[in-house]
């Protein structure tokens, strides 16, 4: 029941076994400028994004479960994000891959066995699909 971001972590190198966030006014999980690994994240009722990854971050997620958010995951500003398993309900867009800040470039998102057609991708960014 956070007013803004549920969990906000910047400039860190952290491995999480489990993150659960319910009812965040903005992003359920917001990370930037670091290296992050998450075994499982469960997010529900995120006001904006389930996960926001920004500013040259590297993020690996084994399982991401999201329900009721505008955007499932946003990877932006030279970040590289990979997701192995993804389960979603009630999203306007599954993924956003973009350059948001002028001083950075586009972003990359790597998806394994995930098919979602509602995505926002800018011209400087890309989504790669790995079948594994």
CSV table of C-alpha atoms in Angstrom, one decimal:
chain,number,residue,atom,x,y,z
A,1,UNK,CA,0.0,0.0,0.0
A,2,UNK,CA,2.7,2.5,-1.0
A,3,UNK,CA,1.8,6.0,-2.0
A,4,UNK,CA,4.4,6.0,-4.8
A,5,UNK,CA,6.9,3.2,-5.7
A,6,UNK,CA,6.6,0.0,-3.7
A,7,UNK,CA,10.3,-0.9,-3.8
A,8,UNK,CA,12.9,1.6,-5.1
A,9,UNK,CA,16.5,0.4,-5.4
A,10,UNK,CA,19.3,2.4,-7.1
A,11,UNK,CA,23.0,1.9,-7.8
A,12,UNK,CA,23.2,-1.5,-6.3
A,13,UNK,CA,24.2,-5.1,-7.1
A,14,UNK,CA,21.5,-7.3,-5.5
A,15,UNK,CA,20.0,-10.7,-5.8
A,16,UNK,CA,16.4,-11.2,-4.6
A,17,UNK,CA,14.8,-14.6,-4.0
A,18,UNK,CA,11.3,-13.2,-3.8
A,19,UNK,CA,9.7,-9.7,-4.1
A,20,UNK,CA,5.9,-9.3,-3.5
A,21,UNK,CA,4.4,-5.8,-3.9
A,22,UNK,CA,0.6,-5.1,-3.7
A,23,UNK,CA,-1.1,-1.7,-4.2
A,24,UNK,CA,1.7,0.7,-5.2
A,25,UNK,CA,0.6,4.2,-6.3
A,26,UNK,CA,3.3,4.3,-9.0
A,27,UNK,CA,5.8,1.4,-9.9
A,28,UNK,CA,5.7,-1.8,-7.9
A,29,UNK,CA,9.5,-2.2,-8.4
A,30,UNK,CA,11.8,0.6,-9.6
A,31,UNK,CA,15.6,0.0,-10.2
A,32,UNK,CA,18.3,2.0,-11.8
A,33,UNK,CA,22.0,2.2,-12.3
A,34,UNK,CA,22.9,-1.3,-11.0
A,35,UNK,CA,22.9,-5.1,-11.5
A,36,UNK,CA,19.8,-7.0,-10.3
A,37,UNK,CA,18.7,-10.6,-10.3
A,38,UNK,CA,15.2,-11.7,-9.1
A,39,UNK,CA,14.1,-15.3,-8.8
A,40,UNK,CA,10.4,-14.4,-8.5
A,41,UNK,CA,8.4,-11.2,-8.4
A,42,UNK,CA,4.7,-11.0,-7.8
A,43,UNK,CA,3.1,-7.6,-8.4
A,44,UNK,CA,-0.5,-6.6,-8.2
A,45,UNK,CA,-2.3,-3.2,-8.6
A,46,UNK,CA,0.7,-1.1,-9.7
A,47,UNK,CA,-0.4,2.4,-10.5
A,48,UNK,CA,2.0,2.7,-13.5
A,49,UNK,CA,4.6,-0.1,-14.1
A,50,UNK,CA,5.0,-3.5,-12.5
A,51,UNK,CA,8.8,-3.1,-12.9
A,52,UNK,CA,10.8,-0.1,-14.1
A,53,UNK,CA,14.4,-0.8,-15.1
A,54,UNK,CA,16.5,2.3,-16.0
A,55,UNK,CA,19.8,4.1,-16.4
A,56,UNK,CA,22.2,1.4,-17.6
A,57,UNK,CA,20.9,-1.4,-15.4
A,58,UNK,CA,21.2,-5.1,-16.0
A,59,UNK,CA,18.3,-7.1,-14.8
A,60,UNK,CA,17.5,-10.8,-14.9
A,61,UNK,CA,14.2,-12.2,-13.8
A,62,UNK,CA,13.3,-15.9,-13.6
A,63,UNK,CA,9.5,-15.5,-13.0
A,64,UNK,CA,7.5,-12.3,-13.2
A,65,UNK,CA,3.8,-12.5,-12.3
A,66,UNK,CA,1.8,-9.2,-12.7
A,67,UNK,CA,-1.8,-8.3,-12.4
A,68,UNK,CA,-3.5,-5.0,-13.0
A,69,UNK,CA,-0.9,-2.4,-14.2
A,70,UNK,CA,-0.6,0.0,-17.1
A,71,UNK,CA,2.7,-1.5,-18.1
A,72,UNK,CA,4.1,-4.9,-17.0
A,73,UNK,CA,7.8,-4.0,-17.4
A,74,UNK,CA,9.6,-1.0,-18.8
A,75,UNK,CA,13.3,-1.3,-19.7
A,76,UNK,CA,14.8,2.0,-20.6
A,77,UNK,CA,17.9,4.2,-21.0
A,78,UNK,CA,20.6,1.7,-22.0
A,79,UNK,CA,19.3,-1.0,-19.7
A,80,UNK,CA,19.4,-4.7,-20.6
A,81,UNK,CA,16.6,-6.8,-19.1
A,82,UNK,CA,15.9,-10.5,-19.5
A,83,UNK,CA,12.8,-12.4,-18.4
A,84,UNK,CA,12.5,-16.2,-18.5
A,85,UNK,CA,8.9,-16.7,-17.5
A,86,UNK,CA,6.0,-14.2,-17.5
A,87,UNK,CA,2.4,-14.5,-16.3
A,88,UNK,CA,0.1,-11.5,-16.7
A,89,UNK,CA,-3.5,-10.4,-16.3
A,90,UNK,CA,-5.1,-7.0,-16.9
A,91,UNK,CA,-2.2,-5.0,-18.5
A,92,UNK,CA,-2.6,-2.2,-21.0
A,93,UNK,CA,0.9,-3.0,-22.3
A,94,UNK,CA,3.1,-6.0,-21.4
A,95,UNK,CA,6.4,-4.3,-22.1
A,96,UNK,CA,7.9,-0.9,-22.9
A,97,UNK,CA,11.4,-0.6,-24.3
A,98,UNK,CA,12.6,2.9,-24.8
A,99,UNK,CA,15.0,5.8,-24.4
A,100,UNK,CA,13.4,8.2,-22.0
A,101,UNK,CA,16.3,10.5,-21.1
A,102,UNK,CA,18.4,12.3,-23.7
A,103,UNK,CA,21.7,11.5,-22.1
A,104,UNK,CA,21.1,7.8,-22.5
A,105,UNK,CA,20.3,5.6,-25.5
A,106,UNK,CA,17.8,2.9,-26.2
A,107,UNK,CA,17.2,-0.3,-24.3
A,108,UNK,CA,17.1,-4.0,-24.8
A,109,UNK,CA,14.6,-6.6,-23.6
A,110,UNK,CA,15.3,-10.4,-23.9
A,111,UNK,CA,12.2,-12.6,-23.6
A,112,UNK,CA,12.2,-16.4,-23.3
A,113,UNK,CA,9.0,-18.3,-24.5
A,114,UNK,CA,6.9,-15.2,-24.0
A,115,UNK,CA,4.4,-13.9,-26.5
A,116,UNK,CA,2.6,-10.7,-25.8
A,117,UNK,CA,1.5,-8.4,-28.7
A,118,UNK,CA,0.8,-5.3,-26.6
A,119,UNK,CA,4.2,-3.7,-26.5
A,120,UNK,CA,5.7,-0.2,-26.9
A,121,UNK,CA,9.1,-0.1,-28.6
A,122,UNK,CA,10.9,3.0,-29.7
A,123,UNK,CA,13.3,3.2,-32.7
A,124,UNK,CA,16.4,3.1,-30.5
A,125,UNK,CA,15.4,0.0,-28.6
A,126,UNK,CA,14.6,-3.7,-29.3
A,127,UNK,CA,13.0,-6.8,-28.0
A,128,UNK,CA,14.7,-10.1,-28.7
A,129,UNK,CA,12.9,-13.5,-28.4
A,130,UNK,CA,14.8,-16.6,-27.3
A,131,UNK,CA,13.1,-20.0,-27.4
A,132,UNK,CA,14.4,-22.0,-24.5
